[in-house]
Amino acid sequence: MKPQVSALLAAIGLAATVAPAWATMQTVTLSVPGMTCKTCPITVKKALSKVDGVSKTSVSFEQREAVVTFDDAKTSVQKLTQATENAGYPSSVKQ
Ligand SMILES: [Cu+2]
């Protein structure tokens, strides 16, 4: 391998470890119909906040929804809905 090629690969590897250039913050609204009382959002918020890459979570009991801001390089919508489901509150993306 030519020296300049390995140097380039090392630079790419370093960049990917430190901060992927393609990482973007995304916000998704999840419909969480299973919330039945005012303490349910606490459980849902806690479950979502524990997901690596989630930076902000806002759960509304009245709207039965959770608005989540996350780093799409670290997590995905699927992981978010999985997290609420594991906590006992299946959710889906609100369109
Ligand atoms: Cu409840």
XYZ file of C-alpha atoms and ligand atoms in Angstrom:
96
model
C 0.000 0.000 0.000
C 1.318 3.454 -0.908
C 2.117 5.664 2.090
C -0.304 8.406 1.084
C -3.145 5.879 0.788
C -2.629 4.488 4.290
C -2.374 8.044 5.636
C -5.686 8.872 4.001
C -7.326 5.769 5.439
C -5.988 6.636 8.883
C -7.436 10.140 8.568
C -10.830 8.734 7.567
C -10.750 6.289 10.471
C -9.889 9.059 12.915
C -12.643 11.323 11.630
C -15.186 8.516 11.948
C -14.169 7.876 15.562
C -14.158 11.496 16.683
C -17.183 12.938 14.886
C -18.746 11.440 11.786
C -19.243 14.231 9.272
C -22.536 12.702 8.196
C -24.028 12.682 11.694
C -27.097 14.831 11.955
C -29.548 15.538 14.694
C -33.045 14.417 13.889
C -36.342 14.964 15.631
C -39.099 12.409 15.471
C -42.578 12.368 16.973
C -43.669 9.012 18.310
C -47.253 8.106 18.982
C -47.492 6.329 22.344
C -51.158 5.312 22.721
C -50.532 3.099 25.766
C -50.064 5.961 28.224
C -53.035 5.878 30.549
C -52.130 8.141 33.440
C -49.952 11.114 34.271
C -47.007 9.042 35.472
C -46.725 7.009 32.249
C -44.793 9.771 30.436
C -42.116 9.587 33.147
C -41.458 5.936 32.330
C -41.471 6.614 28.579
C -39.153 9.607 28.933
C -36.755 7.606 31.093
C -36.649 4.740 28.578
C -35.970 7.076 25.652
C -33.369 9.130 27.524
C -31.369 5.968 28.219
C -30.893 5.286 24.501
C -27.388 6.265 23.418
C -27.558 9.224 21.040
C -30.771 10.735 22.386
C -30.224 14.355 23.375
C -33.736 15.577 24.107
C -37.023 13.938 24.998
C -40.366 15.604 25.524
C -43.343 13.399 26.368
C -46.909 14.640 26.377
C -49.562 12.608 28.169
C -52.386 14.715 26.725
C -51.161 14.195 23.151
C -50.045 10.585 23.817
C -46.826 11.365 22.048
C -43.088 11.662 22.549
C -40.900 14.130 20.674
C -37.346 12.838 20.544
C -34.199 14.557 19.274
C -31.407 12.139 18.488
C -28.097 11.706 16.671
C -28.817 9.469 13.695
C -25.222 8.219 13.657
C -25.724 6.710 17.110
C -29.292 5.530 17.093
C -32.332 5.054 14.894
C -36.089 5.454 15.037
C -36.343 1.679 15.297
C -34.189 1.679 18.429
C -36.368 4.405 19.923
C -39.625 2.534 19.345
C -37.917 -0.611 20.660
C -36.956 1.239 23.842
C -40.507 2.378 24.573
C -41.834 -1.084 23.772
C -39.350 -2.646 26.190
C -40.628 -0.236 28.842
C -44.173 -1.454 28.218
C -45.305 1.270 25.823
C -45.264 0.266 22.150
C -44.934 3.304 19.923
C -44.943 4.190 16.267
C -43.787 7.136 14.210
C -46.379 9.843 13.913
C -46.635 11.077 10.334
Cu -49.534 5.509 33.989
